[in-house]
Amino acid sequence: MKRFVLVVFIGFTWGALAQIGIHSHNDYAQPKPLFGALEANASSIEVDVILKDSILYVAHELESIDSTKTLQSAYIEPLLQLVLEEDPRVTNLYLLIDIKTEAYQSLEAVIGAAEAILPFTYPSLDSGIRLVISGNRPSPKDYLNYPDYLFFDCQEIDQTPIESWSKVAMISQSFRRFSNWNGEAVLTTDNRERLTSFINRAKTFDKPVRLWAVPDTPKAWNWSIESGLDYINTDQPLRAREYLDGAN
């Protein structure tokens, strides 16, 4: 009996490791934006954008804008080159565009900035790049008003109409809504139950599930695997990849 239980447990762990992806949070702040995440085989990359003078700059706030770093120059153009080179690392890649300025006007700018890469996005290509809008987004009731290549990060399950779910790419929520765990001590039972309840409910919508603000530690990465989350949300994509490779 003990041997049987051990075999089942190991098989489950390997399966979870095989399924979980790496989400490169605040990727633009990495030493090598985009390329460091691709070296880590990240399946989702997040970039904050601010609309100023009709240009989408890669930044978290106005004060940190670098005029040489735009959505086009830092992500769209390099991704286009990688697609043309048939780089397998961009297959099914999620590009999460986190809008920090007003949603509707900024989203129109995203549509313009992404024009060059549209033939290589999903659903034009089954394995194409997924363009996902996060941060400041239109009202969920307006999702269907946008082109078929634009999808959204759902952060309000109960406010999303049934007809809008076809435009949802993933479900995201802050870890801090459920717990203040530091990623080193023991995660308390009540915190674990609150997190598990949310994750299980989110899973019923048949979308990838992500939590941001999860402690960025190996212990927390292991919890992310065990919890059934679809991504390790991290500011350390290369370290997270080393951890996953070592766990295998």
PDB file of C-alpha atoms in Angstrom:
ATOM      1  CA  MET A   1       0.000   0.000   0.000  1.00  0.00           C
ATOM      2  CA  LYS A   2       2.758   2.464   0.899  1.00  0.00           C
ATOM      3  CA  ARG A   3       4.571   1.789  -2.373  1.00  0.00           C
ATOM      4  CA  PHE A   4       1.401   2.412  -4.375  1.00  0.00           C
ATOM      5  CA  VAL A   5       0.755   5.754  -2.682  1.00  0.00           C
ATOM      6  CA  LEU A   6       4.355   6.854  -3.313  1.00  0.00           C
ATOM      7  CA  VAL A   7       4.131   6.080  -7.022  1.00  0.00           C
ATOM      8  CA  VAL A   8       0.895   8.025  -7.397  1.00  0.00           C
ATOM      9  CA  PHE A   9       2.373  11.048  -5.591  1.00  0.00           C
ATOM     10  CA  ILE A  10       5.503  11.164  -7.731  1.00  0.00           C
ATOM     11  CA  GLY A  11       3.482  10.841 -10.920  1.00  0.00           C
ATOM     12  CA  PHE A  12       1.274  13.765  -9.880  1.00  0.00           C
ATOM     13  CA  THR A  13       4.293  15.942  -9.107  1.00  0.00           C
ATOM     14  CA  TRP A  14       5.937  15.269 -12.456  1.00  0.00           C
ATOM     15  CA  GLY A  15       2.663  16.013 -14.219  1.00  0.00           C
ATOM     16  CA  ALA A  16       2.309  19.333 -12.415  1.00  0.00           C
ATOM     17  CA  LEU A  17       5.892  20.281 -13.276  1.00  0.00           C
ATOM     18  CA  ALA A  18       5.282  19.468 -16.915  1.00  0.00           C
ATOM     19  CA  GLN A  19       2.179  21.663 -17.039  1.00  0.00           C
ATOM     20  CA  ILE A  20       3.198  24.787 -15.136  1.00  0.00           C
ATOM     21  CA  GLY A  21       4.637  27.710 -17.092  1.00  0.00           C
ATOM     22  CA  ILE A  22       6.765  30.705 -16.149  1.00  0.00           C
ATOM     23  CA  HIS A  23       5.213  34.161 -16.261  1.00  0.00           C
ATOM     24  CA  SER A  24       7.901  36.845 -16.488  1.00  0.00           C
ATOM     25  CA  HIS A  25       6.365  39.591 -14.360  1.00  0.00           C
ATOM     26  CA  ASN A  26       7.532  43.162 -15.073  1.00  0.00           C
ATOM     27  CA  ASP A  27       9.682  41.715 -17.825  1.00  0.00           C
ATOM     28  CA  TYR A  28      10.744  45.149 -19.095  1.00  0.00           C
ATOM     29  CA  ALA A  29      12.694  45.652 -15.838  1.00  0.00           C
ATOM     30  CA  GLN A  30      14.859  42.579 -16.487  1.00  0.00           C
ATOM     31  CA  PRO A  31      18.544  42.949 -17.491  1.00  0.00           C
ATOM     32  CA  LYS A  32      17.583  41.498 -20.884  1.00  0.00           C
ATOM     33  CA  PRO A  33      13.904  42.301 -21.490  1.00  0.00           C
ATOM     34  CA  LEU A  34      12.153  39.648 -23.606  1.00  0.00           C
ATOM     35  CA  PHE A  35      15.319  37.682 -24.344  1.00  0.00           C
ATOM     36  CA  GLY A  36      16.038  36.734 -20.737  1.00  0.00           C
ATOM     37  CA  ALA A  37      12.494  35.419 -20.408  1.00  0.00           C
ATOM     38  CA  LEU A  38      12.859  33.437 -23.626  1.00  0.00           C
ATOM     39  CA  GLU A  39      16.128  31.958 -22.342  1.00  0.00           C
ATOM     40  CA  ALA A  40      14.099  30.787 -19.348  1.00  0.00           C
ATOM     41  CA  ASN A  41      11.486  29.300 -21.702  1.00  0.00           C
ATOM     42  CA  ALA A  42       8.835  31.569 -20.202  1.00  0.00           C
ATOM     43  CA  SER A  43       5.413  30.954 -21.719  1.00  0.00           C
ATOM     44  CA  SER A  44       4.025  34.349 -20.674  1.00  0.00           C
ATOM     45  CA  ILE A  45       5.719  37.760 -20.620  1.00  0.00           C
ATOM     46  CA  GLU A  46       4.275  40.867 -18.986  1.00  0.00           C
ATOM     47  CA  VAL A  47       5.108  44.422 -20.003  1.00  0.00           C
ATOM     48  CA  ASP A  48       3.700  47.622 -18.471  1.00  0.00           C
ATOM     49  CA  VAL A  49       2.865  50.408 -20.921  1.00  0.00           C
ATOM     50  CA  ILE A  50       2.074  54.103 -20.564  1.00  0.00           C
ATOM     51  CA  LEU A  51       0.485  56.140 -23.339  1.00  0.00           C
ATOM     52  CA  LYS A  52       2.119  59.551 -23.747  1.00  0.00           C
ATOM     53  CA  ASP A  53       1.887  61.787 -26.821  1.00  0.00           C
ATOM     54  CA  SER A  54       0.321  58.898 -28.777  1.00  0.00           C
ATOM     55  CA  ILE A  55       3.291  56.596 -28.052  1.00  0.00           C
ATOM     56  CA  LEU A  56       3.217  53.524 -25.814  1.00  0.00           C
ATOM     57  CA  TYR A  57       6.279  53.605 -23.607  1.00  0.00           C
ATOM     58  CA  VAL A  58       7.442  50.593 -21.612  1.00  0.00           C
ATOM     59  CA  ALA A  59       7.286  51.847 -18.028  1.00  0.00           C
ATOM     60  CA  HIS A  60       5.389  51.551 -14.748  1.00  0.00           C
ATOM     61  CA  GLU A  61       4.944  55.280 -14.159  1.00  0.00           C
ATOM     62  CA  LEU A  62       5.517  58.546 -16.040  1.00  0.00           C
ATOM     63  CA  GLU A  63       8.663  59.364 -14.077  1.00  0.00           C
ATOM     64  CA  SER A  64      10.416  56.206 -15.267  1.00  0.00           C
ATOM     65  CA  ILE A  65       9.781  56.632 -18.996  1.00  0.00           C
ATOM     66  CA  ASP A  66      12.828  56.111 -21.206  1.00  0.00           C
ATOM     67  CA  SER A  67      12.166  57.642 -24.622  1.00  0.00           C
ATOM     68  CA  THR A  68      14.154  54.839 -26.324  1.00  0.00           C
ATOM     69  CA  LYS A  69      11.957  52.070 -24.880  1.00  0.00           C
ATOM     70  CA  THR A  70       8.584  51.707 -26.526  1.00  0.00           C
ATOM     71  CA  LEU A  71       6.272  48.741 -26.904  1.00  0.00           C
ATOM     72  CA  GLN A  72       7.220  48.544 -30.556  1.00  0.00           C
ATOM     73  CA  SER A  73      10.986  48.788 -30.142  1.00  0.00           C
ATOM     74  CA  ALA A  74      11.302  46.612 -27.053  1.00  0.00           C
ATOM     75  CA  TYR A  75       8.774  43.877 -27.872  1.00  0.00           C
ATOM     76  CA  ILE A  76       6.832  44.052 -31.143  1.00  0.00           C
ATOM     77  CA  GLU A  77       9.807  44.457 -33.480  1.00  0.00           C
ATOM     78  CA  PRO A  78      12.025  41.846 -31.748  1.00  0.00           C
ATOM     79  CA  LEU A  79       9.122  39.387 -31.635  1.00  0.00           C
ATOM     80  CA  LEU A  80       8.471  39.929 -35.326  1.00  0.00           C
ATOM     81  CA  GLN A  81      12.108  39.145 -36.092  1.00  0.00           C
ATOM     82  CA  LEU A  82      12.000  35.990 -33.952  1.00  0.00           C
ATOM     83  CA  VAL A  83       8.836  34.813 -35.691  1.00  0.00           C
ATOM     84  CA  LEU A  84      10.406  35.364 -39.097  1.00  0.00           C
ATOM     85  CA  GLU A  85      13.412  33.348 -37.931  1.00  0.00           C
ATOM     86  CA  GLU A  86      10.979  30.580 -36.864  1.00  0.00           C
ATOM     87  CA  ASP A  87      12.282  30.674 -33.316  1.00  0.00           C
ATOM     88  CA  PRO A  88      10.308  27.968 -31.463  1.00  0.00           C
ATOM     89  CA  ARG A  89      10.409  29.919 -28.184  1.00  0.00           C
ATOM     90  CA  VAL A  90       7.725  32.314 -29.408  1.00  0.00           C
ATOM     91  CA  THR A  91       5.279  29.537 -30.274  1.00  0.00           C
ATOM     92  CA  ASN A  92       2.079  30.024 -28.247  1.00  0.00           C
ATOM     93  CA  LEU A  93       3.790  32.813 -26.294  1.00  0.00           C
ATOM     94  CA  TYR A  94       1.479  35.058 -24.249  1.00  0.00           C
ATOM     95  CA  LEU A  95       2.391  38.764 -24.403  1.00  0.00           C
ATOM     96  CA  LEU A  96       0.552  40.354 -21.493  1.00  0.00           C
ATOM     97  CA  ILE A  97       0.288  44.109 -22.069  1.00  0.00           C
ATOM     98  CA  ASP A  98      -0.434  45.788 -18.725  1.00  0.00           C
ATOM     99  CA  ILE A  99      -1.966  49.197 -19.454  1.00  0.00           C
ATOM    100  CA  LYS A 100      -1.209  51.861 -16.846  1.00  0.00           C
ATOM    101  CA  THR A 101      -3.061  54.736 -18.527  1.00  0.00           C
ATOM    102  CA  GLU A 102      -6.694  55.182 -19.578  1.00  0.00           C
ATOM    103  CA  ALA A 103      -7.984  51.911 -20.997  1.00  0.00           C
ATOM    104  CA  TYR A 104      -9.865  52.781 -24.171  1.00  0.00           C
ATOM    105  CA  GLN A 105      -7.441  55.290 -25.694  1.00  0.00           C
ATOM    106  CA  SER A 106      -4.439  53.197 -24.701  1.00  0.00           C
ATOM    107  CA  LEU A 107      -5.953  50.098 -26.246  1.00  0.00           C
ATOM    108  CA  GLU A 108      -6.382  51.885 -29.563  1.00  0.00           C
ATOM    109  CA  ALA A 109      -2.659  52.654 -29.404  1.00  0.00           C
ATOM    110  CA  VAL A 110      -1.913  48.975 -28.707  1.00  0.00           C
ATOM    111  CA  ILE A 111      -3.856  48.020 -31.824  1.00  0.00           C
ATOM    112  CA  GLY A 112      -1.738  50.426 -33.870  1.00  0.00           C
ATOM    113  CA  ALA A 113       1.561  49.352 -32.327  1.00  0.00           C
ATOM    114  CA  ALA A 114       0.864  45.652 -32.863  1.00  0.00           C
ATOM    115  CA  GLU A 115      -0.115  45.946 -36.530  1.00  0.00           C
ATOM    116  CA  ALA A 116       3.139  44.530 -37.934  1.00  0.00           C
ATOM    117  CA  ILE A 117       2.870  41.308 -35.958  1.00  0.00           C
ATOM    118  CA  LEU A 118      -0.832  40.597 -36.498  1.00  0.00           C
ATOM    119  CA  PRO A 119      -0.344  37.890 -39.192  1.00  0.00           C
ATOM    120  CA  PHE A 120       1.622  35.903 -36.602  1.00  0.00           C
ATOM    121  CA  THR A 121      -0.824  36.166 -33.742  1.00  0.00           C
ATOM    122  CA  TYR A 122      -3.517  33.765 -32.564  1.00  0.00           C
ATOM    123  CA  PRO A 123      -6.027  32.951 -34.035  1.00  0.00           C
ATOM    124  CA  SER A 124      -4.523  33.770 -37.454  1.00  0.00           C
ATOM    125  CA  LEU A 125      -1.968  31.101 -36.507  1.00  0.00           C
ATOM    126  CA  ASP A 126      -3.009  28.327 -34.122  1.00  0.00           C
ATOM    127  CA  SER A 127       0.428  28.522 -32.496  1.00  0.00           C
ATOM    128  CA  GLY A 128       0.679  32.298 -32.833  1.00  0.00           C
ATOM    129  CA  ILE A 129       1.556  34.893 -30.204  1.00  0.00           C
ATOM    130  CA  ARG A 130      -1.343  35.642 -27.855  1.00  0.00           C
ATOM    131  CA  LEU A 131      -1.889  39.370 -27.274  1.00  0.00           C
ATOM    132  CA  VAL A 132      -3.494  39.760 -23.848  1.00  0.00           C
ATOM    133  CA  ILE A 133      -4.599  43.061 -22.312  1.00  0.00           C
ATOM    134  CA  SER A 134      -4.182  43.461 -18.561  1.00  0.00           C
ATOM    135  CA  GLY A 135      -4.105  46.359 -16.095  1.00  0.00           C
ATOM    136  CA  ASN A 136      -6.564  49.064 -17.112  1.00  0.00           C
ATOM    137  CA  ARG A 137      -8.980  47.281 -19.420  1.00  0.00           C
ATOM    138  CA  PRO A 138     -12.314  48.100 -21.039  1.00  0.00           C
ATOM    139  CA  SER A 139     -15.450  47.004 -19.251  1.00  0.00           C
ATOM    140  CA  PRO A 140     -15.890  43.247 -19.771  1.00  0.00           C
ATOM    141  CA  LYS A 141     -19.149  43.926 -21.617  1.00  0.00           C
ATOM    142  CA  ASP A 142     -17.073  45.684 -24.301  1.00  0.00           C
ATOM    143  CA  TYR A 143     -14.570  42.873 -24.921  1.00  0.00           C
ATOM    144  CA  LEU A 144     -16.439  41.641 -27.984  1.00  0.00           C
ATOM    145  CA  ASN A 145     -16.028  45.044 -29.627  1.00  0.00           C
ATOM    146  CA  TYR A 146     -12.316  44.382 -30.159  1.00  0.00           C
ATOM    147  CA  PRO A 147     -10.524  42.442 -32.934  1.00  0.00           C
ATOM    148  CA  ASP A 148     -10.343  38.664 -32.701  1.00  0.00           C
ATOM    149  CA  TYR A 149      -6.566  38.780 -32.022  1.00  0.00           C
ATOM    150  CA  LEU A 150      -7.000  40.761 -28.782  1.00  0.00           C
ATOM    151  CA  PHE A 151      -7.773  38.905 -25.559  1.00  0.00           C
ATOM    152  CA  PHE A 152      -8.122  39.996 -21.951  1.00  0.00           C
ATOM    153  CA  ASP A 153      -6.859  39.139 -18.505  1.00  0.00           C
ATOM    154  CA  CYS A 154      -9.949  38.534 -16.338  1.00  0.00           C
ATOM    155  CA  GLN A 155      -9.701  39.928 -12.825  1.00  0.00           C
ATOM    156  CA  GLU A 156     -13.427  40.151 -12.105  1.00  0.00           C
ATOM    157  CA  ILE A 157     -15.042  36.747 -12.559  1.00  0.00           C
ATOM    158  CA  ASP A 158     -18.443  37.822 -11.267  1.00  0.00           C
ATOM    159  CA  GLN A 159     -18.602  40.942 -13.469  1.00  0.00           C
ATOM    160  CA  THR A 160     -17.739  39.202 -16.748  1.00  0.00           C
ATOM    161  CA  PRO A 161     -20.828  38.426 -18.888  1.00  0.00           C
ATOM    162  CA  ILE A 162     -21.114  34.911 -20.273  1.00  0.00           C
ATOM    163  CA  GLU A 163     -20.788  36.142 -23.853  1.00  0.00           C
ATOM    164  CA  SER A 164     -17.466  37.887 -23.064  1.00  0.00           C
ATOM    165  CA  TRP A 165     -15.665  34.756 -21.838  1.00  0.00           C
ATOM    166  CA  SER A 166     -14.597  33.852 -25.385  1.00  0.00           C
ATOM    167  CA  LYS A 167     -12.311  36.915 -25.203  1.00  0.00           C
ATOM    168  CA  VAL A 168     -10.705  35.948 -21.894  1.00  0.00           C
ATOM    169  CA  ALA A 169      -7.178  34.513 -22.168  1.00  0.00           C
ATOM    170  CA  MET A 170      -6.499  33.925 -18.475  1.00  0.00           C
ATOM    171  CA  ILE A 171      -7.801  34.619 -14.984  1.00  0.00           C
ATOM    172  CA  SER A 172      -5.548  36.616 -12.649  1.00  0.00           C
ATOM    173  CA  GLN A 173      -5.794  37.860  -9.085  1.00  0.00           C
ATOM    174  CA  SER A 174      -3.484  39.204  -6.406  1.00  0.00           C
ATOM    175  CA  PHE A 175      -2.080  36.654  -3.982  1.00  0.00           C
ATOM    176  CA  ARG A 176      -2.286  39.400  -1.338  1.00  0.00           C
ATOM    177  CA  ARG A 177      -6.067  39.301  -1.548  1.00  0.00           C
ATOM    178  CA  PHE A 178      -5.867  35.941   0.225  1.00  0.00           C
ATOM    179  CA  SER A 179      -2.628  35.883   2.197  1.00  0.00           C
ATOM    180  CA  ASN A 180       0.340  37.908   3.506  1.00  0.00           C
ATOM    181  CA  TRP A 181       2.614  34.866   3.479  1.00  0.00           C
ATOM    182  CA  ASN A 182       6.286  35.753   3.006  1.00  0.00           C
ATOM    183  CA  GLY A 183       7.222  32.604   1.100  1.00  0.00           C
ATOM    184  CA  GLU A 184       9.520  31.324   3.827  1.00  0.00           C
ATOM    185  CA  ALA A 185       7.414  30.476   6.888  1.00  0.00           C
ATOM    186  CA  VAL A 186       4.596  27.934   6.899  1.00  0.00           C
ATOM    187  CA  LEU A 187       1.535  28.923   4.876  1.00  0.00           C
ATOM    188  CA  THR A 188      -1.297  28.810   7.386  1.00  0.00           C
ATOM    189  CA  THR A 189      -4.224  26.458   6.899  1.00  0.00           C
ATOM    190  CA  ASP A 190      -6.812  29.233   6.593  1.00  0.00           C
ATOM    191  CA  ASN A 191      -4.692  31.080   4.003  1.00  0.00           C
ATOM    192  CA  ARG A 192      -4.181  27.865   2.061  1.00  0.00           C
ATOM    193  CA  GLU A 193      -7.905  27.136   2.099  1.00  0.00           C
ATOM    194  CA  ARG A 194      -8.791  30.634   0.834  1.00  0.00           C
ATOM    195  CA  LEU A 195      -6.271  30.317  -1.991  1.00  0.00           C
ATOM    196  CA  THR A 196      -7.388  26.801  -2.882  1.00  0.00           C
ATOM    197  CA  SER A 197     -11.032  27.875  -2.958  1.00  0.00           C
ATOM    198  CA  PHE A 198     -10.285  30.695  -5.419  1.00  0.00           C
ATOM    199  CA  ILE A 199      -8.062  28.560  -7.639  1.00  0.00           C
ATOM    200  CA  ASN A 200     -10.606  25.733  -7.774  1.00  0.00           C
ATOM    201  CA  ARG A 201     -13.403  28.126  -8.679  1.00  0.00           C
ATOM    202  CA  ALA A 202     -11.294  29.869 -11.333  1.00  0.00           C
ATOM    203  CA  LYS A 203     -10.415  26.495 -12.850  1.00  0.00           C
ATOM    204  CA  THR A 204     -14.099  25.821 -13.563  1.00  0.00           C
ATOM    205  CA  PHE A 205     -13.957  28.495 -16.289  1.00  0.00           C
ATOM    206  CA  ASP A 206     -11.404  26.430 -18.239  1.00  0.00           C
ATOM    207  CA  LYS A 207      -8.865  29.269 -18.479  1.00  0.00           C
ATOM    208  CA  PRO A 208      -5.234  29.431 -17.288  1.00  0.00           C
ATOM    209  CA  VAL A 209      -5.059  30.784 -13.734  1.00  0.00           C
ATOM    210  CA  ARG A 210      -2.353  33.146 -12.434  1.00  0.00           C
ATOM    211  CA  LEU A 211      -1.718  34.915  -9.141  1.00  0.00           C
ATOM    212  CA  TRP A 212       0.482  37.990  -9.003  1.00  0.00           C
ATOM    213  CA  ALA A 213       2.382  39.165  -5.902  1.00  0.00           C
ATOM    214  CA  VAL A 214       3.128  35.574  -4.908  1.00  0.00           C
ATOM    215  CA  PRO A 215       6.343  35.552  -2.827  1.00  0.00           C
ATOM    216  CA  ASP A 216       9.256  35.056  -5.219  1.00  0.00           C
ATOM    217  CA  THR A 217      10.985  32.205  -3.381  1.00  0.00           C
ATOM    218  CA  PRO A 218      11.624  28.520  -4.131  1.00  0.00           C
ATOM    219  CA  LYS A 219       9.194  27.542  -1.380  1.00  0.00           C
ATOM    220  CA  ALA A 220       6.498  29.691  -2.966  1.00  0.00           C
ATOM    221  CA  TRP A 221       7.328  28.348  -6.436  1.00  0.00           C
ATOM    222  CA  ASN A 222       6.814  24.857  -5.067  1.00  0.00           C
ATOM    223  CA  TRP A 223       3.479  25.940  -3.585  1.00  0.00           C
ATOM    224  CA  SER A 224       2.467  27.335  -7.000  1.00  0.00           C
ATOM    225  CA  ILE A 225       3.145  23.914  -8.514  1.00  0.00           C
ATOM    226  CA  GLU A 226       1.234  22.033  -5.829  1.00  0.00           C
ATOM    227  CA  SER A 227      -1.697  24.459  -5.904  1.00  0.00           C
ATOM    228  CA  GLY A 228      -2.545  23.783  -9.546  1.00  0.00           C
ATOM    229  CA  LEU A 229      -1.728  27.284 -10.792  1.00  0.00           C
ATOM    230  CA  ASP A 230      -0.815  27.466 -14.463  1.00  0.00           C
ATOM    231  CA  TYR A 231       2.094  29.862 -13.956  1.00  0.00           C
ATOM    232  CA  ILE A 232       4.898  30.625 -11.575  1.00  0.00           C
ATOM    233  CA  ASN A 233       4.622  34.424 -11.432  1.00  0.00           C
ATOM    234  CA  THR A 234       8.182  35.665 -11.011  1.00  0.00           C
ATOM    235  CA  ASP A 235      10.602  38.552 -11.381  1.00  0.00           C
ATOM    236  CA  GLN A 236      13.371  35.931 -11.569  1.00  0.00           C
ATOM    237  CA  PRO A 237      12.526  33.850 -14.639  1.00  0.00           C
ATOM    238  CA  LEU A 238      15.979  32.297 -15.050  1.00  0.00           C
ATOM    239  CA  ARG A 239      16.159  31.253 -11.389  1.00  0.00           C
ATOM    240  CA  ALA A 240      12.627  29.853 -11.592  1.00  0.00           C
ATOM    241  CA  ARG A 241      13.620  27.829 -14.689  1.00  0.00           C
ATOM    242  CA  GLU A 242      16.678  26.464 -12.874  1.00  0.00           C
ATOM    243  CA  TYR A 243      14.419  25.486  -9.982  1.00  0.00           C
ATOM    244  CA  LEU A 244      11.951  23.693 -12.256  1.00  0.00           C
ATOM    245  CA  ASP A 245      14.716  21.917 -14.151  1.00  0.00           C
ATOM    246  CA  GLY A 246      16.268  20.813 -10.862  1.00  0.00           C
ATOM    247  CA  ALA A 247      12.920  19.602  -9.558  1.00  0.00           C
ATOM    248  CA  ASN A 248      12.615  17.381 -12.603  1.00  0.00           C
TER     249      ASN A 248
END
